[in-house]
Short mmCIF file of C-alpha atoms in Angstrom, two decimals:
data_model
loop_
_atom_site.label_atom_id
_atom_site.label_comp_id
_atom_site.label_asym_id
_atom_site.label_seq_id
_atom_site.Cartn_x
_atom_site.Cartn_y
_atom_site.Cartn_z
CA SER F 30 5.61 11.28 -2.41
CA ILE F 31 4.40 10.22 -5.94
CA SER F 32 0.78 10.00 -6.80
CA SER F 33 -1.36 6.62 -7.06
CA ALA F 34 -1.03 6.83 -10.94
CA GLU F 35 2.75 7.25 -10.86
CA CYS F 36 3.22 4.39 -8.30
CA ILE F 37 0.98 1.90 -10.23
CA LYS F 38 2.96 2.90 -13.55
CA LEU F 39 6.15 1.98 -11.84
CA LEU F 40 4.85 -1.34 -10.61
CA GLN F 41 3.59 -2.16 -14.04
CA ARG F 42 7.14 -1.67 -15.52
CA PRO F 43 8.40 -4.99 -16.96
CA GLU F 44 11.81 -4.40 -15.51
CA GLN F 45 9.99 -3.91 -12.08
CA VAL F 46 7.54 -6.83 -12.19
CA ARG F 47 8.96 -9.91 -13.98
CA ASP F 48 6.89 -12.47 -12.43
CA MET F 49 3.50 -11.64 -10.61
CA GLU F 50 2.90 -15.31 -9.84
CA GLN F 51 5.63 -14.90 -6.87
CA CYS F 52 5.63 -11.46 -5.76
CA ILE F 53 6.08 -9.68 -2.33
CA LEU F 54 5.84 -5.93 -1.98
CA VAL F 55 6.76 -4.26 1.21
CA GLY F 56 7.20 -0.64 2.10
CA ASP F 57 5.77 2.58 3.49
CA PHE F 58 2.98 3.33 0.95
CA ASN F 59 1.97 6.55 2.57
CA MET F 60 -1.86 5.55 2.11
CA ARG F 61 -4.80 5.30 4.56
CA LEU F 62 -6.71 2.16 3.90
CA GLY F 63 -9.55 2.51 6.50
CA PRO F 64 -11.18 -0.55 7.88
CA ILE F 65 -8.86 -2.76 5.85
CA THR F 66 -5.90 -1.91 8.34
CA GLY F 67 -7.96 -0.86 11.30
CA ASP F 68 -7.49 2.82 10.50
CA ARG F 69 -10.24 5.37 10.63
CA ILE F 70 -9.46 7.22 7.53
CA THR F 71 -9.42 6.09 3.91
CA SER F 72 -7.40 8.03 1.27
CA THR F 73 -8.00 8.29 -2.47
CA ARG F 74 -4.33 6.81 -2.96
CA GLY F 75 -5.46 3.91 -0.73
CA ASN F 76 -8.58 3.07 -2.77
CA GLU F 77 -6.52 3.42 -6.12
CA LEU F 78 -3.60 1.04 -5.09
CA VAL F 79 -5.88 -1.42 -3.19
CA GLN F 80 -7.95 -1.97 -6.50
CA TRP F 81 -4.72 -2.41 -8.44
CA PHE F 82 -3.37 -4.81 -5.69
CA ASN F 83 -6.71 -6.75 -5.89
CA ASN F 84 -6.34 -6.86 -9.72
CA GLN F 85 -2.90 -8.38 -9.43
CA ARG F 86 -4.27 -11.07 -6.92
CA LEU F 87 -2.02 -9.57 -4.00
CA THR F 88 -3.19 -9.94 -0.43
CA LEU F 89 -2.34 -7.86 2.49
CA CYS F 90 -0.27 -9.82 4.90
CA ASN F 91 0.08 -7.64 7.94
CA ASP F 92 -0.93 -9.60 10.90
CA ASP F 93 -1.48 -6.95 13.52
CA LEU F 94 -3.35 -4.42 11.31
CA GLY F 95 -4.68 -2.30 14.30
CA THR F 96 -1.26 -1.27 15.51
CA PRO F 97 -0.02 2.08 13.90
CA THR F 98 3.18 1.98 11.95
CA PHE F 99 3.32 5.89 11.79
CA VAL F 100 2.86 8.08 14.90
CA ARG F 101 2.87 12.09 14.74
CA PHE F 102 3.44 14.08 17.88
CA GLY F 103 2.65 17.75 18.33
CA ALA F 104 -0.11 20.00 17.38
CA HIS F 105 -1.08 17.76 14.55
CA SER F 106 -0.83 14.47 16.38
CA GLY F 107 -2.26 11.14 14.92
CA THR F 108 -1.48 7.74 13.83
CA SER F 109 -1.86 5.64 10.85
CA VAL F 110 -1.01 2.20 9.45
CA VAL F 111 1.30 2.95 6.36
CA ASP F 112 3.98 0.11 6.54
CA LEU F 113 2.52 -2.71 4.68
CA ILE F 114 3.36 -6.11 3.13
CA TRP F 115 1.33 -7.48 0.08
CA SER F 116 2.09 -10.73 -1.45
CA ASN F 117 0.40 -13.59 -3.45
#
């Protein structure tokens, strides 16, 4: 996993983002967005990346935000919503 700063740096590279007017970002962002996704936890990574996404005018497009996309079983069981779709 890379840091929020490293992720933003990669996203800002010209060869990665040629035209932000038509952009779709999809993936396992490994961040917790709290109320935005129906999660109960907000992470620092989530806050930093959401700020960057908002600055780029990207909107979260997941249609069923209360449904976990990650489930951990066992002693440290839990769920979160980490698979996200962002677009403008």
